[in-house]
Every structure is written in C-alpha cells, then in structure tokens.
C-alpha cells in the first residue's frame, strides 16, 4: 500500500497529493490564451458539407450562422456560392470543405505527473494544443490526477475562453483501493466524501473499484447527487464485482475492457493467472490481460447473448479506449509512429521506454506470443463492442493518452480508426466521437451535434474525414501526386472552433513542435518552469 494522503488534503485531491509529491502540481496550468480568433458577434461558415454527428449522411452545401458562440441558423444553399443575406463579422469559405461537430474525448488526462520520473513534465498547454489540433473540443478528465481543484480552475478558464483549451469535465478519483490511495473505509465515509466533492464542483467520479458495500453505496450516492461515474475495473477489485455488477448498481460507464470479460466468464470466476503472477510487475499485469477474452464466452453463445442483453436493458455505456492498448498488438508500429519525432515530449518518450516502476512501461520482454494473444483479445473485444452498438447500446470514443506510446490528440484519432476496425461505419465512429460522447457526459443539449441552439463547437475539414481518418492526424496522410511524381502529406483538419473561437490547427501544431524541441534541448521556457515540492 502506498502512503496515504495527508488528513488536511481536500476531497478530490488525494491522488494528486501523492503523485505530485507535495503541494505544488507538477503539471503547469494554462493561464492565458495566445491562439484563436474571436469570438465574433456573428460568424458564418459558407457552403459547407455538413456531417451533423447524429449518424446522418453528409448534406450540403449549407450555411452555418453563429452568434455569440451558438448556432442560430442552418440554411441549405441553392447552388454553390449563394449564401444568406445576413451579413457576418467573420466568414469562412467552406465550399468544398466538410464540417463536423467538435470531438468529445470521454477518457483523457490533462497532463500526467508520472512523467516527472524522467524529467521535465510538459505543461498542460502542450496537451491542450494537441487536443485542439486534432479536433477535441470537450474532454472528460478522468481522475483529476493533478487535483480536483486544479481541474476546476482550468475548467473555469476554459469556460471563459481565457485559455486555449477544450471544455473540461472534472471527474474526481474515488480513494478506496489499497494499491493506489485509500482514505475511505466505510460506506458512510464514501457518501460523505462524495457530498464534499460535489460541493467543490466535481462533474463526476472515476472509480478503480472498492469493497462491494462501499462501491454500491457510492454509486447510490452518485445517483442522488447527480454525479456521473466511470470505472476502470482494476484486477485487484474485479473478482468481487465485474462491469455488469456495477452497471446494475448505477455506474454510468465502463472504461477500457476490464470487468467485461469477467462478466462473460461461464466456467470460472477468476482469470487463469499464472501461479507466479504479481500484479505489481507491469509486464505480468498487461501481458496476462491479453488472455482475458480468450477465457470468456465466445460470440453468439448463450452467455454472450445474455450478457449483451443485460447491459442493453440497463442502458449502459462502454468507453473502450482501444487506442491505449494498441501497442500490445504491434509494439514496433507504436514506437515508430510518424509523429513521435516532432510531437512526443522527451520525458514522455523516456517514460514510455521500459523501466521498472513506470506505469505502462512494461516492455521488459514483449514477445511475438504476447502480440498474438493481444490480437485475439482485440478480435473478441471488438466483436462485443460492435454488436453492442448494433443493438442500440452507447459506445463512446476515449483515448487515455499519455501512456504506452500514445500521445495526446494523435491517440484520439487512432481510436476512430480502431472503432472502424471493430466494424463501425465511419459515420458511426464520428457519432461515437460526438453526439454519443456528449450524451454520456450529459451535455447533449449543448454540444455533440450541429443544430440550431447548440454551441459552436465545429471542425472545418479540407478533405472528407469519412474517407480516411488518417487525414485527421496532425502529421496528415501520405498521398502520391501523379502529376508531380512526388509524395504529399494531406492534412484534413483546417480549423477547430470551440464556442465560436477559431483555432488554426497548423498554428497550434507549430507551437507544439517548438515546445517539444525545447524539451529535447532542456531549454525550459520560464513561464512553464514549475517548482516540484520536496517529497
């Protein structure tokens, strides 16, 4: 068990107190906005082809009129070039371009203090700009690892648009598991803690498990308080309650895959762990996890069907975060991704490299057999998630970047690719990334679709994103030009608009490249230098 947070730590800050080794957050806050133009009294997007986020096919040309950060008019244009008579303070010519809602990342972290083990931790500006440059305009911050107070501060600044950042939702870590931070020992303590974080302004709760009586009481209290919840059903807790158990108690969403194969077990309760297994050894933890679905009921069996239907009856949500375990299927591919050279922070890269004690840095002896097992694990996992979606269940896009060779923004686009691999039509993947994510967060009346009255969270694409999600990567997609006999890199996302403020994605990416270059040269800009308190 790790040392527990001090008794004077505010509710919701317990994990940050341990991770930050003291009072001062390791990840530097954003305090000002140096990018983005607007908001404008009236903004017009002229002659766009609209993908509205509901799953409906593209339609266009359409003029979108925005006033004070909200959509006030959608008008189908009769013939290209024709527009509404209303004047605008600023216009974007979207002829030959596509417009989608901004993306919702349903499982993300605004910087990772773990990276301090390997040097200077990137400021959150690095994270925000990568998110915005990849179209992420809303983030469900799962666990508030920098502290609930830290996230609430950043949430307020984002709401006021005084920083260049997506909309933030603050989910506090529930301190009730022995292998992380545990300060809650009874159901009533759990209820009281939840009332306090609600008073502080939390939007929801991130669980890793808890003793069943505490977990059931906590989920009951969440419902009473209007707090949404997500759970990483950690292996140390899952034998006492799998994802179906907690769904029945009122959990809003299951994160990753933990708890789902256990709900599908029909001839066991406990995974067939090697007898010399040790959860603290990260190689054991993640290599053996690749065997989970292979021990569960297979697609189409009675147990598989019954489990599907039970989740559907509850109205449960899955946030699979396929992307964060993608390296397990092909480590070399993940390590050699195009973007690492210019966009991966030095301390992050060093943290990803095998090292004892680093969460997700477990490549001590990764083998062909490990990758084969994980490929089969994905095949079965994806089959369940796709079928759940096909029967009307909600599936949302989340990235969990900052670990396992996945970096912010790029990891989210990879999630869209993996949803398509799972069987989602590209329109369904966009739907998971927009309207479904907004509904999970309870903000579907504000963001997630393109309609009158919605906030102007909009993405302007140079190319049709449905044809290839690789176009959305900051590095673009490689194409060959027959006329010039040369390779070109086509970038799809031109502008990210959040609350009517327009961000040029290339400007954001250029800023990130400069910051990353400085991280490798150890030239820390003064405004990002953060003193780390002594442990």
JSON list of C-alpha atoms in Angstrom, two decimals, residues 336-495:
[
{"chain": "A", "resi": 336, "resn": "UNK", "atom": "CA", "xyz": [7.85, 4.10, -34.86]},
{"chain": "A", "resi": 337, "resn": "UNK", "atom": "CA", "xyz": [4.74, 6.23, -35.42]},
{"chain": "A", "resi": 338, "resn": "UNK", "atom": "CA", "xyz": [5.33, 9.24, -37.69]},
{"chain": "A", "resi": 339, "resn": "UNK", "atom": "CA", "xyz": [4.56, 11.80, -35.03]},
{"chain": "A", "resi": 340, "resn": "UNK", "atom": "CA", "xyz": [6.99, 10.86, -32.27]},
{"chain": "A", "resi": 341, "resn": "UNK", "atom": "CA", "xyz": [9.92, 12.82, -33.74]},
{"chain": "A", "resi": 342, "resn": "UNK", "atom": "CA", "xyz": [8.19, 16.20, -33.68]},
{"chain": "A", "resi": 343, "resn": "UNK", "atom": "CA", "xyz": [5.37, 15.84, -31.16]},
{"chain": "A", "resi": 344, "resn": "UNK", "atom": "CA", "xyz": [6.41, 13.49, -28.35]},
{"chain": "A", "resi": 345, "resn": "UNK", "atom": "CA", "xyz": [7.84, 15.20, -25.29]},
{"chain": "A", "resi": 346, "resn": "UNK", "atom": "CA", "xyz": [11.24, 13.95, -24.13]},
{"chain": "A", "resi": 347, "resn": "UNK", "atom": "CA", "xyz": [10.21, 12.94, -20.61]},
{"chain": "A", "resi": 348, "resn": "UNK", "atom": "CA", "xyz": [7.19, 11.14, -22.08]},
{"chain": "A", "resi": 349, "resn": "UNK", "atom": "CA", "xyz": [9.33, 9.24, -24.55]},
{"chain": "A", "resi": 350, "resn": "UNK", "atom": "CA", "xyz": [11.78, 8.29, -21.81]},
{"chain": "A", "resi": 351, "resn": "UNK", "atom": "CA", "xyz": [8.88, 7.25, -19.59]},
{"chain": "A", "resi": 352, "resn": "UNK", "atom": "CA", "xyz": [7.42, 5.01, -22.30]},
{"chain": "A", "resi": 353, "resn": "UNK", "atom": "CA", "xyz": [10.76, 3.22, -22.62]},
{"chain": "A", "resi": 354, "resn": "UNK", "atom": "CA", "xyz": [10.97, 0.05, -20.46]},
{"chain": "A", "resi": 355, "resn": "UNK", "atom": "CA", "xyz": [11.61, 0.87, -16.81]},
{"chain": "A", "resi": 356, "resn": "UNK", "atom": "CA", "xyz": [10.72, -0.73, -13.52]},
{"chain": "A", "resi": 357, "resn": "UNK", "atom": "CA", "xyz": [8.04, 1.13, -11.62]},
{"chain": "A", "resi": 358, "resn": "UNK", "atom": "CA", "xyz": [6.71, 3.07, -14.60]},
{"chain": "A", "resi": 359, "resn": "UNK", "atom": "CA", "xyz": [3.01, 2.50, -15.20]},
{"chain": "A", "resi": 360, "resn": "UNK", "atom": "CA", "xyz": [2.61, 1.16, -18.75]},
{"chain": "A", "resi": 361, "resn": "UNK", "atom": "CA", "xyz": [6.40, 0.99, -19.29]},
{"chain": "A", "resi": 362, "resn": "UNK", "atom": "CA", "xyz": [6.36, -2.80, -19.26]},
{"chain": "A", "resi": 363, "resn": "UNK", "atom": "CA", "xyz": [8.25, -3.81, -22.40]},
{"chain": "A", "resi": 364, "resn": "UNK", "atom": "CA", "xyz": [10.78, -5.91, -20.49]},
{"chain": "A", "resi": 365, "resn": "UNK", "atom": "CA", "xyz": [10.39, -8.99, -22.70]},
{"chain": "A", "resi": 366, "resn": "UNK", "atom": "CA", "xyz": [7.45, -8.33, -25.03]},
{"chain": "A", "resi": 367, "resn": "UNK", "atom": "CA", "xyz": [7.20, -11.23, -27.46]},
{"chain": "A", "resi": 368, "resn": "UNK", "atom": "CA", "xyz": [5.55, -12.45, -30.62]},
{"chain": "A", "resi": 369, "resn": "UNK", "atom": "CA", "xyz": [3.32, -14.61, -28.43]},
{"chain": "A", "resi": 370, "resn": "UNK", "atom": "CA", "xyz": [2.22, -11.59, -26.40]},
{"chain": "A", "resi": 371, "resn": "UNK", "atom": "CA", "xyz": [1.22, -9.78, -29.60]},
{"chain": "A", "resi": 372, "resn": "UNK", "atom": "CA", "xyz": [-0.66, -12.80, -30.97]},
{"chain": "A", "resi": 373, "resn": "UNK", "atom": "CA", "xyz": [-2.64, -13.08, -27.73]},
{"chain": "A", "resi": 374, "resn": "UNK", "atom": "CA", "xyz": [-3.47, -9.38, -27.77]},
{"chain": "A", "resi": 375, "resn": "UNK", "atom": "CA", "xyz": [-4.60, -9.51, -31.41]},
{"chain": "A", "resi": 376, "resn": "UNK", "atom": "CA", "xyz": [-7.04, -12.27, -30.49]},
{"chain": "A", "resi": 377, "resn": "UNK", "atom": "CA", "xyz": [-8.09, -10.32, -27.40]},
{"chain": "A", "resi": 378, "resn": "UNK", "atom": "CA", "xyz": [-8.94, -7.36, -29.64]},
{"chain": "A", "resi": 379, "resn": "UNK", "atom": "CA", "xyz": [-10.87, -9.52, -32.10]},
{"chain": "A", "resi": 380, "resn": "UNK", "atom": "CA", "xyz": [-13.20, -10.76, -29.35]},
{"chain": "A", "resi": 381, "resn": "UNK", "atom": "CA", "xyz": [-13.39, -7.43, -27.53]},
{"chain": "A", "resi": 382, "resn": "UNK", "atom": "CA", "xyz": [-14.22, -5.56, -30.72]},
{"chain": "A", "resi": 383, "resn": "UNK", "atom": "CA", "xyz": [-16.87, -8.11, -31.64]},
{"chain": "A", "resi": 384, "resn": "UNK", "atom": "CA", "xyz": [-18.71, -7.44, -28.37]},
{"chain": "A", "resi": 385, "resn": "UNK", "atom": "CA", "xyz": [-18.43, -3.65, -28.61]},
{"chain": "A", "resi": 386, "resn": "UNK", "atom": "CA", "xyz": [-19.57, -3.59, -32.24]},
{"chain": "A", "resi": 387, "resn": "UNK", "atom": "CA", "xyz": [-22.54, -5.85, -31.55]},
{"chain": "A", "resi": 388, "resn": "UNK", "atom": "CA", "xyz": [-23.47, -3.74, -28.53]},
{"chain": "A", "resi": 389, "resn": "UNK", "atom": "CA", "xyz": [-23.52, -0.68, -30.78]},
{"chain": "A", "resi": 390, "resn": "UNK", "atom": "CA", "xyz": [-25.50, -2.54, -33.44]},
{"chain": "A", "resi": 391, "resn": "UNK", "atom": "CA", "xyz": [-28.23, -3.37, -30.90]},
{"chain": "A", "resi": 392, "resn": "UNK", "atom": "CA", "xyz": [-28.58, 0.22, -29.75]},
{"chain": "A", "resi": 393, "resn": "UNK", "atom": "CA", "xyz": [-26.03, 0.40, -26.95]},
{"chain": "A", "resi": 394, "resn": "UNK", "atom": "CA", "xyz": [-23.96, 3.53, -26.43]},
{"chain": "A", "resi": 395, "resn": "UNK", "atom": "CA", "xyz": [-20.25, 3.36, -27.23]},
{"chain": "A", "resi": 396, "resn": "UNK", "atom": "CA", "xyz": [-18.07, 6.46, -26.92]},
{"chain": "A", "resi": 397, "resn": "UNK", "atom": "CA", "xyz": [-14.59, 7.45, -28.05]},
{"chain": "A", "resi": 398, "resn": "UNK", "atom": "CA", "xyz": [-11.86, 7.96, -25.46]},
{"chain": "A", "resi": 399, "resn": "UNK", "atom": "CA", "xyz": [-8.09, 7.98, -25.68]},
{"chain": "A", "resi": 400, "resn": "UNK", "atom": "CA", "xyz": [-6.40, 7.77, -22.23]},
{"chain": "A", "resi": 401, "resn": "UNK", "atom": "CA", "xyz": [-3.25, 9.12, -23.91]},
{"chain": "A", "resi": 402, "resn": "UNK", "atom": "CA", "xyz": [-0.04, 9.80, -22.02]},
{"chain": "A", "resi": 403, "resn": "UNK", "atom": "CA", "xyz": [0.93, 6.16, -21.63]},
{"chain": "A", "resi": 404, "resn": "UNK", "atom": "CA", "xyz": [2.06, 3.17, -23.74]},
{"chain": "A", "resi": 405, "resn": "UNK", "atom": "CA", "xyz": [3.40, 5.19, -26.72]},
{"chain": "A", "resi": 406, "resn": "UNK", "atom": "CA", "xyz": [0.14, 7.09, -27.20]},
{"chain": "A", "resi": 407, "resn": "UNK", "atom": "CA", "xyz": [0.29, 10.87, -27.12]},
{"chain": "A", "resi": 408, "resn": "UNK", "atom": "CA", "xyz": [-2.46, 13.42, -26.80]},
{"chain": "A", "resi": 409, "resn": "UNK", "atom": "CA", "xyz": [-4.59, 14.14, -29.88]},
{"chain": "A", "resi": 410, "resn": "UNK", "atom": "CA", "xyz": [-2.90, 11.54, -32.05]},
{"chain": "A", "resi": 411, "resn": "UNK", "atom": "CA", "xyz": [-4.18, 8.79, -29.74]},
{"chain": "A", "resi": 412, "resn": "UNK", "atom": "CA", "xyz": [-7.73, 10.07, -30.10]},
{"chain": "A", "resi": 413, "resn": "UNK", "atom": "CA", "xyz": [-7.63, 9.86, -33.90]},
{"chain": "A", "resi": 414, "resn": "UNK", "atom": "CA", "xyz": [-6.24, 6.34, -33.59]},
{"chain": "A", "resi": 415, "resn": "UNK", "atom": "CA", "xyz": [-9.34, 5.50, -31.54]},
{"chain": "A", "resi": 416, "resn": "UNK", "atom": "CA", "xyz": [-11.54, 6.47, -34.51]},
{"chain": "A", "resi": 417, "resn": "UNK", "atom": "CA", "xyz": [-9.50, 4.15, -36.73]},
{"chain": "A", "resi": 418, "resn": "UNK", "atom": "CA", "xyz": [-9.91, 1.33, -34.23]},
{"chain": "A", "resi": 419, "resn": "UNK", "atom": "CA", "xyz": [-13.65, 1.84, -33.94]},
{"chain": "A", "resi": 420, "resn": "UNK", "atom": "CA", "xyz": [-13.79, 1.47, -37.72]},
{"chain": "A", "resi": 421, "resn": "UNK", "atom": "CA", "xyz": [-11.68, -1.69, -37.45]},
{"chain": "A", "resi": 422, "resn": "UNK", "atom": "CA", "xyz": [-14.18, -3.00, -34.89]},
{"chain": "A", "resi": 423, "resn": "UNK", "atom": "CA", "xyz": [-16.93, -2.72, -37.52]},
{"chain": "A", "resi": 424, "resn": "UNK", "atom": "CA", "xyz": [-18.21, 0.84, -37.09]},
{"chain": "A", "resi": 425, "resn": "UNK", "atom": "CA", "xyz": [-19.11, 2.67, -40.27]},
{"chain": "A", "resi": 426, "resn": "UNK", "atom": "CA", "xyz": [-17.11, 5.94, -40.33]},
{"chain": "A", "resi": 427, "resn": "UNK", "atom": "CA", "xyz": [-20.38, 7.79, -39.67]},
{"chain": "A", "resi": 428, "resn": "UNK", "atom": "CA", "xyz": [-20.88, 5.61, -36.59]},
{"chain": "A", "resi": 429, "resn": "UNK", "atom": "CA", "xyz": [-17.33, 6.35, -35.43]},
{"chain": "A", "resi": 430, "resn": "UNK", "atom": "CA", "xyz": [-17.98, 10.09, -35.80]},
{"chain": "A", "resi": 431, "resn": "UNK", "atom": "CA", "xyz": [-21.25, 9.62, -33.92]},
{"chain": "A", "resi": 432, "resn": "UNK", "atom": "CA", "xyz": [-19.37, 7.87, -31.08]},
{"chain": "A", "resi": 433, "resn": "UNK", "atom": "CA", "xyz": [-16.94, 10.79, -31.02]},
{"chain": "A", "resi": 434, "resn": "UNK", "atom": "CA", "xyz": [-19.61, 13.50, -30.96]},
{"chain": "A", "resi": 435, "resn": "UNK", "atom": "CA", "xyz": [-23.27, 13.02, -30.07]},
{"chain": "A", "resi": 436, "resn": "UNK", "atom": "CA", "xyz": [-22.75, 9.79, -28.12]},
{"chain": "A", "resi": 437, "resn": "UNK", "atom": "CA", "xyz": [-19.90, 11.28, -26.10]},
{"chain": "A", "resi": 438, "resn": "UNK", "atom": "CA", "xyz": [-21.94, 14.38, -25.35]},
{"chain": "A", "resi": 439, "resn": "UNK", "atom": "CA", "xyz": [-24.86, 12.23, -24.17]},
{"chain": "A", "resi": 440, "resn": "UNK", "atom": "CA", "xyz": [-22.61, 10.23, -21.86]},
{"chain": "A", "resi": 441, "resn": "UNK", "atom": "CA", "xyz": [-21.40, 13.49, -20.31]},
{"chain": "A", "resi": 442, "resn": "UNK", "atom": "CA", "xyz": [-24.95, 14.84, -20.00]},
{"chain": "A", "resi": 443, "resn": "UNK", "atom": "CA", "xyz": [-24.25, 17.85, -22.23]},
{"chain": "A", "resi": 444, "resn": "UNK", "atom": "CA", "xyz": [-26.08, 16.67, -25.36]},
{"chain": "A", "resi": 445, "resn": "UNK", "atom": "CA", "xyz": [-28.19, 19.83, -25.37]},
{"chain": "A", "resi": 446, "resn": "UNK", "atom": "CA", "xyz": [-25.03, 21.93, -25.63]},
{"chain": "A", "resi": 447, "resn": "UNK", "atom": "CA", "xyz": [-22.53, 20.09, -27.84]},
{"chain": "A", "resi": 448, "resn": "UNK", "atom": "CA", "xyz": [-22.12, 16.96, -29.96]},
{"chain": "A", "resi": 449, "resn": "UNK", "atom": "CA", "xyz": [-24.39, 17.78, -32.90]},
{"chain": "A", "resi": 450, "resn": "UNK", "atom": "CA", "xyz": [-24.74, 20.56, -35.44]},
{"chain": "A", "resi": 451, "resn": "UNK", "atom": "CA", "xyz": [-28.13, 22.16, -34.92]},
{"chain": "A", "resi": 452, "resn": "UNK", "atom": "CA", "xyz": [-29.72, 25.47, -34.07]},
{"chain": "A", "resi": 453, "resn": "UNK", "atom": "CA", "xyz": [-29.20, 26.38, -30.43]},
{"chain": "A", "resi": 454, "resn": "UNK", "atom": "CA", "xyz": [-26.08, 24.28, -29.98]},
{"chain": "A", "resi": 455, "resn": "UNK", "atom": "CA", "xyz": [-22.72, 25.72, -29.01]},
{"chain": "A", "resi": 456, "resn": "UNK", "atom": "CA", "xyz": [-20.48, 26.43, -31.97]},
{"chain": "A", "resi": 457, "resn": "UNK", "atom": "CA", "xyz": [-18.03, 23.57, -31.43]},
{"chain": "A", "resi": 458, "resn": "UNK", "atom": "CA", "xyz": [-17.26, 22.86, -35.08]},
{"chain": "A", "resi": 459, "resn": "UNK", "atom": "CA", "xyz": [-14.46, 21.34, -37.14]},
{"chain": "A", "resi": 460, "resn": "UNK", "atom": "CA", "xyz": [-13.66, 22.50, -40.67]},
{"chain": "A", "resi": 461, "resn": "UNK", "atom": "CA", "xyz": [-12.07, 19.75, -42.78]},
{"chain": "A", "resi": 462, "resn": "UNK", "atom": "CA", "xyz": [-10.21, 20.23, -46.06]},
{"chain": "A", "resi": 463, "resn": "UNK", "atom": "CA", "xyz": [-10.95, 16.61, -47.02]},
{"chain": "A", "resi": 464, "resn": "UNK", "atom": "CA", "xyz": [-13.87, 14.32, -46.30]},
{"chain": "A", "resi": 465, "resn": "UNK", "atom": "CA", "xyz": [-12.93, 12.68, -42.97]},
{"chain": "A", "resi": 466, "resn": "UNK", "atom": "CA", "xyz": [-15.18, 9.69, -43.69]},
{"chain": "A", "resi": 467, "resn": "UNK", "atom": "CA", "xyz": [-12.85, 8.57, -46.49]},
{"chain": "A", "resi": 468, "resn": "UNK", "atom": "CA", "xyz": [-9.81, 8.17, -44.24]},
{"chain": "A", "resi": 469, "resn": "UNK", "atom": "CA", "xyz": [-9.38, 9.02, -40.57]},
{"chain": "A", "resi": 470, "resn": "UNK", "atom": "CA", "xyz": [-5.62, 9.27, -41.15]},
{"chain": "A", "resi": 471, "resn": "UNK", "atom": "CA", "xyz": [-6.35, 12.67, -42.67]},
{"chain": "A", "resi": 472, "resn": "UNK", "atom": "CA", "xyz": [-7.13, 13.88, -39.15]},
{"chain": "A", "resi": 473, "resn": "UNK", "atom": "CA", "xyz": [-3.66, 13.20, -37.75]},
{"chain": "A", "resi": 474, "resn": "UNK", "atom": "CA", "xyz": [-1.52, 16.26, -37.19]},
{"chain": "A", "resi": 475, "resn": "UNK", "atom": "CA", "xyz": [1.05, 14.68, -39.49]},
{"chain": "A", "resi": 476, "resn": "UNK", "atom": "CA", "xyz": [-1.63, 14.09, -42.15]},
{"chain": "A", "resi": 477, "resn": "UNK", "atom": "CA", "xyz": [-1.98, 11.15, -44.52]},
{"chain": "A", "resi": 478, "resn": "UNK", "atom": "CA", "xyz": [0.58, 10.19, -47.13]},
{"chain": "A", "resi": 479, "resn": "UNK", "atom": "CA", "xyz": [-0.60, 10.52, -50.73]},
{"chain": "A", "resi": 480, "resn": "UNK", "atom": "CA", "xyz": [1.09, 10.24, -54.15]},
{"chain": "A", "resi": 481, "resn": "UNK", "atom": "CA", "xyz": [0.66, 13.01, -56.74]},
{"chain": "A", "resi": 482, "resn": "UNK", "atom": "CA", "xyz": [0.82, 11.52, -60.23]},
{"chain": "A", "resi": 483, "resn": "UNK", "atom": "CA", "xyz": [1.18, 14.96, -61.81]},
{"chain": "A", "resi": 484, "resn": "UNK", "atom": "CA", "xyz": [4.33, 15.81, -59.86]},
{"chain": "A", "resi": 485, "resn": "UNK", "atom": "CA", "xyz": [5.53, 12.22, -59.32]},
{"chain": "A", "resi": 486, "resn": "UNK", "atom": "CA", "xyz": [6.01, 13.06, -55.64]},
{"chain": "A", "resi": 487, "resn": "UNK", "atom": "CA", "xyz": [4.70, 12.11, -52.22]},
{"chain": "A", "resi": 488, "resn": "UNK", "atom": "CA", "xyz": [2.47, 14.64, -50.46]},
{"chain": "A", "resi": 489, "resn": "UNK", "atom": "CA", "xyz": [1.06, 14.80, -46.95]},
{"chain": "A", "resi": 490, "resn": "UNK", "atom": "CA", "xyz": [-2.61, 15.75, -46.94]},
{"chain": "A", "resi": 491, "resn": "UNK", "atom": "CA", "xyz": [-3.88, 17.40, -43.75]},
{"chain": "A", "resi": 492, "resn": "UNK", "atom": "CA", "xyz": [-7.62, 17.18, -43.25]},
{"chain": "A", "resi": 493, "resn": "UNK", "atom": "CA", "xyz": [-8.44, 19.39, -40.28]},
{"chain": "A", "resi": 494, "resn": "UNK", "atom": "CA", "xyz": [-8.05, 23.10, -41.03]},
{"chain": "A", "resi": 495, "resn": "UNK", "atom": "CA", "xyz": [-9.88, 24.82, -38.17]}
]
